[in-house]
Amino acid sequence: MRIGEVAERVGVTQRTIRYYEERGLLGHGGDGRTKGTHRVYTEADVARLQELLRLRDLLALTLEDLAELAEAEEARAALRGEWEESTSDAQRLRIVDASTALLEQQLGLVRSRREKLDAFADELETKLARLQQRRDELSAGSGTRARRAARTNP
Amino acid sequence: MRIGEVAERVGVTQRTIRYYEERGLLGHGGDGRTKGTHRVYTEADVARLQELLRLRDLLALTLEDLAELAEAEEARAALRGEWEESTSDAQRLRIVDASTALLEQQLGLVRSRREKLDAFADELETKLARLQQRRDELSAGSGTRARRAARTNP
DNA sequence: TTGCTCCTCACGTCACGTGAGGTGGC
DNA sequence: TTGCTCCTCACGTCACGTGAGGTGGC
């Protein structure tokens, strides 16, 4: 799979992909590709990129943050790779715990963002409800009482 | 109130505030301030800036988007100002409807972001639950059955 | 051989960050 | 008068956007 197809599938430009490579977020820079030749990507590379982009979009992380997280993800993947060979349950427990810590960190970031959005949404909904009430009073609007109520600035 | 206090209160640098002014998001550029004199802000200016920053942070809007929204907000404020003088209920209905449309637009943006974050959080929680189960199996881990189950890569 | 896609510079842009050097108000 | 905060350039940075000119693979 070449860069054009990857770019189209994940919805970014080729420049972005090359830039992420420059910054060490994606492979194909370090892993011995001869300069000038076409970059080649696997399905796993696409998944990885998509994960990075989601983190970037939803959590507004800098590329430096992303690089850190990506490193942790990679460590986790490496641990998962060792799963089959790990002999003791104690060893496997360590693998599980490391993965858990990483996921919990991400979940924390996601939750705190979501809470802010919730608060914002609530505020907007309250304002809308107030306007809706005004609207009802105005369009019902023949009784003097309703008319008088409507004289207040919302 | 001067720029330093405003910057500290809303949590941005003075540069950001001046830049927003350059881009027409804040007053004090157009409203006849003599060049070289100190900028002066009111409590309302601070509220307005804070609103813009929230939109920027939570919805990742560009300054161009923000300018658009700010313009609509201003129109809304102008309408609210006309509330007292507006004579007919029909006139007031138009004011309410314009405000409603604006708020609904913002609410739409907020909700779509929140849905994406929800999906992400769910995904992370599912993964965590799976890991937790592994952990339980491993630390319970004396029975042969539990041991065998744990041999599977999570 | 001819397109098409890719390649590497390299300069431009957006949203600020960061001094440099100078002036205003308590 | 002395600090302190503010002012205006103006160049730097991050995360790309956008050509220019050239090469590789079906």
XYZ file of C-alpha atoms (C1' of nucleotides) in Angstrom:
360
model
C 0.000 0.000 0.000
C 1.406 3.376 -0.964
C 1.177 6.762 0.677
C -1.624 8.095 -1.541
C -4.001 5.303 -0.632
C -3.171 5.580 3.062
C -3.722 9.337 3.008
C -7.097 8.988 1.346
C -8.233 6.226 3.668
C -7.403 8.067 6.875
C -8.379 11.509 5.578
C -5.141 13.456 5.766
C -2.675 14.697 3.170
C 0.492 12.902 2.192
C 2.397 15.780 3.722
C 0.960 15.008 7.127
C 2.062 11.393 6.902
C 5.566 12.390 5.853
C 5.699 14.966 8.598
C 4.721 12.404 11.223
C 7.479 10.217 9.894
C 9.944 13.106 10.205
C 8.904 13.580 13.790
C 9.356 9.893 14.558
C 5.698 9.024 15.001
C 5.602 6.576 12.141
C 8.171 4.122 10.890
C 9.597 4.158 7.354
C 12.077 6.824 8.374
C 14.250 4.783 10.672
C 13.511 1.311 9.443
C 15.957 1.299 6.587
C 14.020 2.612 3.654
C 16.330 3.783 0.885
C 15.933 7.499 0.275
C 14.027 8.299 -2.857
C 12.079 5.039 -3.031
C 8.347 4.778 -2.464
C 7.051 4.332 1.079
C 5.102 1.145 1.638
C 2.520 0.667 4.386
C 0.747 -2.296 5.923
C -2.761 -2.521 7.315
C -1.249 -2.276 10.803
C 0.449 0.996 9.883
C -2.900 2.434 8.829
C -4.527 1.366 12.097
C -1.703 2.925 14.047
C -1.949 6.187 12.146
C -5.683 6.318 12.605
C -5.244 5.854 16.333
C -2.794 8.748 16.446
C -5.119 10.991 14.483
C -8.003 10.239 16.775
C -5.927 11.108 19.802
C -4.858 14.312 18.070
C -8.375 15.337 17.081
C -10.282 14.415 20.188
C -7.749 15.292 22.842
C -5.868 18.061 21.047
C -2.488 16.547 21.812
C 0.720 18.016 20.435
C 2.887 15.791 18.284
C 5.282 15.568 21.202
C 2.496 14.238 23.413
C 1.509 11.869 20.649
C 5.053 10.601 20.323
C 5.118 9.849 24.030
C 1.828 8.019 23.924
C 2.872 6.163 20.803
C 6.002 5.029 22.573
C 3.942 3.694 25.451
C 1.618 1.966 22.996
C 4.588 0.387 21.343
C 5.889 -0.856 24.672
C 2.476 -2.328 25.296
C 2.473 -4.044 21.920
C 5.916 -5.422 22.668
C 4.630 -6.792 25.949
C 1.706 -8.407 24.215
C 4.189 -9.998 21.871
C 5.961 -11.511 24.853
C 2.736 -12.969 26.166
C 3.151 -16.324 24.462
C 6.685 -16.769 25.706
C 6.103 -15.518 29.221
C 6.426 -18.445 31.569
C 5.078 -17.348 34.900
C 1.740 -15.895 35.895
C 3.638 -13.173 37.749
C 5.217 -12.153 34.452
C 1.821 -12.048 32.774
C 0.419 -10.006 35.599
C 3.048 -7.380 34.949
C 2.071 -7.278 31.292
C -1.600 -6.840 32.134
C -0.837 -4.126 34.677
C 1.272 -2.122 32.262
C -1.485 -2.202 29.652
C -4.035 -1.188 32.229
C -2.052 1.833 33.336
C -1.739 3.053 29.772
C -5.426 2.669 29.016
C -6.407 4.363 32.242
C -4.259 7.357 31.403
C -6.002 7.737 28.060
C -9.399 7.239 29.623
C -8.656 9.998 32.103
C -7.934 12.450 29.328
C -11.041 11.444 27.415
C -13.257 11.769 30.471
C -12.066 15.191 31.493
C -12.738 16.477 27.972
C -16.120 14.905 27.951
C -17.037 16.532 31.225
C -16.194 19.966 29.869
C -18.301 19.299 26.799
C -21.165 18.082 28.953
C -21.083 21.243 31.004
C -21.114 23.327 27.834
C -23.974 21.335 26.361
C -25.991 21.726 29.541
C -25.490 25.445 29.478
C -26.619 25.716 25.884
C -29.629 23.534 26.571
C -30.678 25.693 29.499
C -30.485 28.797 27.359
C -32.490 27.094 24.639
C -35.157 26.028 27.095
C -35.525 29.607 28.274
C -35.885 30.821 24.716
C -38.415 28.117 23.981
C -40.492 29.308 26.906
C -40.369 32.890 25.625
C -41.432 31.676 22.246
C -44.405 29.854 23.665
C -45.493 32.904 25.612
C -45.165 35.131 22.571
C -46.941 32.941 20.070
C -49.705 32.061 22.528
C -49.727 35.828 22.961
C -53.321 37.143 23.122
C -53.951 37.177 26.881
C -52.767 40.301 28.674
C -50.910 38.240 31.222
C -48.887 36.430 28.620
C -48.237 39.713 26.868
C -46.972 41.313 30.019
C -44.700 38.362 30.787
C -43.179 38.717 27.350
C -42.125 42.275 28.062
C -39.152 40.994 30.064
C -35.880 40.780 28.181
C -34.807 37.101 28.052
C -8.720 46.696 33.555
C -5.526 46.302 31.580
C -4.294 43.527 29.312
C -2.080 41.842 31.896
C -4.938 41.256 34.302
C -7.232 40.024 31.546
C -4.576 37.620 30.289
C -4.013 36.176 33.733
C -7.697 35.819 34.460
C -8.555 33.962 31.277
C -5.309 32.002 31.152
C -3.732 33.126 27.903
C -0.784 35.366 27.058
C -1.069 39.029 26.179
C 0.113 38.099 22.730
C -2.959 35.966 22.182
C -5.253 38.820 23.146
C -3.471 41.233 20.824
C -3.552 38.666 18.049
C -7.296 38.191 18.423
C -7.648 41.936 18.194
C -5.549 41.967 15.011
C -7.833 39.353 13.543
C -10.922 41.320 14.452
C -12.226 39.008 17.159
C -11.962 41.583 19.893
C -12.589 45.312 19.916
C -9.988 47.870 20.867
C -8.520 47.684 17.394
C -11.331 49.298 15.498
C -13.042 51.240 18.240
C -10.831 54.260 18.117
C -8.021 53.497 20.517
C -5.025 55.751 19.899
C -2.014 53.710 18.840
C 0.551 53.336 21.584
C -1.836 53.851 24.482
C -2.802 51.117 26.897
C -5.683 48.841 26.055
C -8.535 48.925 28.529
C -11.067 46.144 29.032
C -14.407 45.775 30.750
C -15.883 42.808 32.539
C -17.996 42.171 29.443
C -14.862 41.998 27.288
C -13.449 39.340 29.566
C -16.636 37.279 29.382
C -16.623 37.559 25.626
C -13.002 36.459 25.381
C -13.613 33.530 27.688
C -16.481 32.417 25.520
C -14.287 32.516 22.446
C -11.543 30.552 24.156
C -13.967 27.888 25.228
C -15.244 27.502 21.710
C -11.664 27.307 20.493
C -10.596 24.701 23.036
C -13.615 22.450 23.076
C -14.594 22.560 19.439
C -11.190 23.193 17.856
C -12.479 26.055 15.733
C -10.133 28.158 13.604
C -9.994 31.862 14.265
C -11.943 32.356 11.074
C -14.704 30.111 12.407
C -14.572 31.960 15.680
C -14.876 35.288 13.947
C -17.995 34.058 12.185
C -19.551 32.799 15.373
C -18.575 35.957 17.193
C -20.307 37.986 14.522
C -23.474 35.968 14.969
C -23.200 36.397 18.740
C -22.876 40.109 18.267
C -25.940 40.181 16.078
C -27.745 38.311 18.794
C -26.614 40.775 21.418
C -27.765 43.619 19.202
C -31.141 41.970 18.890
C -31.368 41.590 22.646
C -30.617 45.268 22.896
C -33.587 45.995 20.668
C -35.866 43.920 22.862
C -37.003 46.809 24.989
C -37.826 48.998 22.018
C -39.439 46.308 19.920
C -43.112 47.046 19.680
C -44.769 43.978 18.302
C -44.799 40.388 19.461
C -43.986 39.399 15.892
C -40.821 41.443 16.148
C -39.930 39.778 19.415
C -40.587 36.385 17.923
C -38.001 37.092 15.271
C -35.476 38.011 17.932
C -36.120 34.806 19.864
C -35.906 32.702 16.713
C -32.596 34.187 15.673
C -31.112 33.471 19.090
C -32.454 29.947 19.005
C -30.890 29.190 15.654
C -27.511 30.350 16.857
C -27.604 28.303 20.028
C -28.767 25.223 18.171
C -25.861 25.497 15.791
C -23.429 25.546 18.687
C -25.218 22.727 20.430
C -24.926 20.615 17.296
C -21.183 21.042 17.229
C -20.857 20.260 20.911
C -22.993 17.132 20.645
C -21.166 15.662 17.695
C -17.878 16.073 19.526
C -19.299 14.525 22.623
C -20.527 11.506 20.706
C -17.079 10.865 19.339
C -15.604 11.137 22.807
C -18.265 8.789 24.161
C -17.432 6.197 21.556
C -13.765 6.494 22.384
C -14.404 6.212 26.124
C -16.577 3.134 25.591
C -13.854 1.500 23.596
C -11.264 2.164 26.249
C -13.577 0.912 28.969
C -14.216 -2.312 27.110
C -10.518 -2.914 26.756
C -9.999 -2.185 30.418
C -12.741 -4.583 31.428
C -11.097 -7.338 29.421
C -7.780 -6.660 31.088
C -9.393 -6.654 34.489
C -10.828 -10.083 33.792
C -7.410 -11.377 32.780
C -6.003 -9.971 35.948
C -8.566 -11.702 38.076
C -7.904 -15.003 36.381
C -4.186 -14.631 36.817
C -4.152 -13.582 40.436
C -6.787 -16.146 41.402
C -4.501 -18.440 39.472
C -4.001 -21.757 41.305
C -6.656 -23.924 39.619
C -5.553 -25.590 36.376
C -8.607 -24.284 34.578
C -7.865 -20.658 35.412
C -4.267 -21.207 34.453
C -5.224 -22.632 31.111
C -7.621 -19.789 30.391
C -4.847 -17.330 31.103
C -2.697 -18.785 28.358
C -4.690 -16.916 25.774
C -3.225 -13.620 24.630
C -5.635 -10.842 25.623
C 7.246 5.151 -24.282
C 3.500 7.404 -21.777
C 0.845 8.548 -17.609
C 0.401 8.330 -12.987
C 2.036 8.408 -8.524
C 5.597 9.050 -5.901
C 10.038 11.580 -4.353
C 12.724 15.638 -2.119
C 13.577 20.410 -1.340
C 11.835 24.636 0.114
C 9.002 28.501 0.881
C 4.187 29.903 2.810
C 0.676 29.987 6.538
C -1.849 29.900 10.913
C -1.818 30.831 15.745
C 0.631 32.233 18.472
C 5.829 32.513 21.560
C 9.590 35.286 22.562
C 12.697 38.741 22.951
C 14.375 43.855 21.777
C 13.973 48.459 22.541
C 11.017 52.154 23.938
C 7.087 54.722 26.370
C 3.074 55.626 29.774
C 0.865 55.898 34.459
C 0.781 55.362 39.742
C 12.431 59.987 39.705
C 11.940 54.965 39.927
C 9.628 50.588 38.943
C 6.215 48.299 36.777
C 3.353 47.390 33.092
C 2.344 48.393 28.854
C 3.506 49.450 23.747
C 5.128 48.099 18.826
C 8.055 45.746 15.654
C 9.868 41.562 14.166
C 11.789 37.114 14.003
C 10.946 32.074 15.679
C 8.052 27.838 16.021
C 4.688 24.148 15.408
C 1.988 21.487 12.246
C 1.279 21.259 8.385
C -0.153 23.414 2.925
C 1.487 24.092 -1.520
C 3.981 24.272 -5.456
C 8.568 23.194 -8.300
C 11.225 20.065 -10.527
C 12.573 15.338 -10.902
C 12.277 10.044 -10.708
C 10.152 5.201 -10.266
C 6.837 1.420 -11.455
C 2.803 -0.664 -14.106
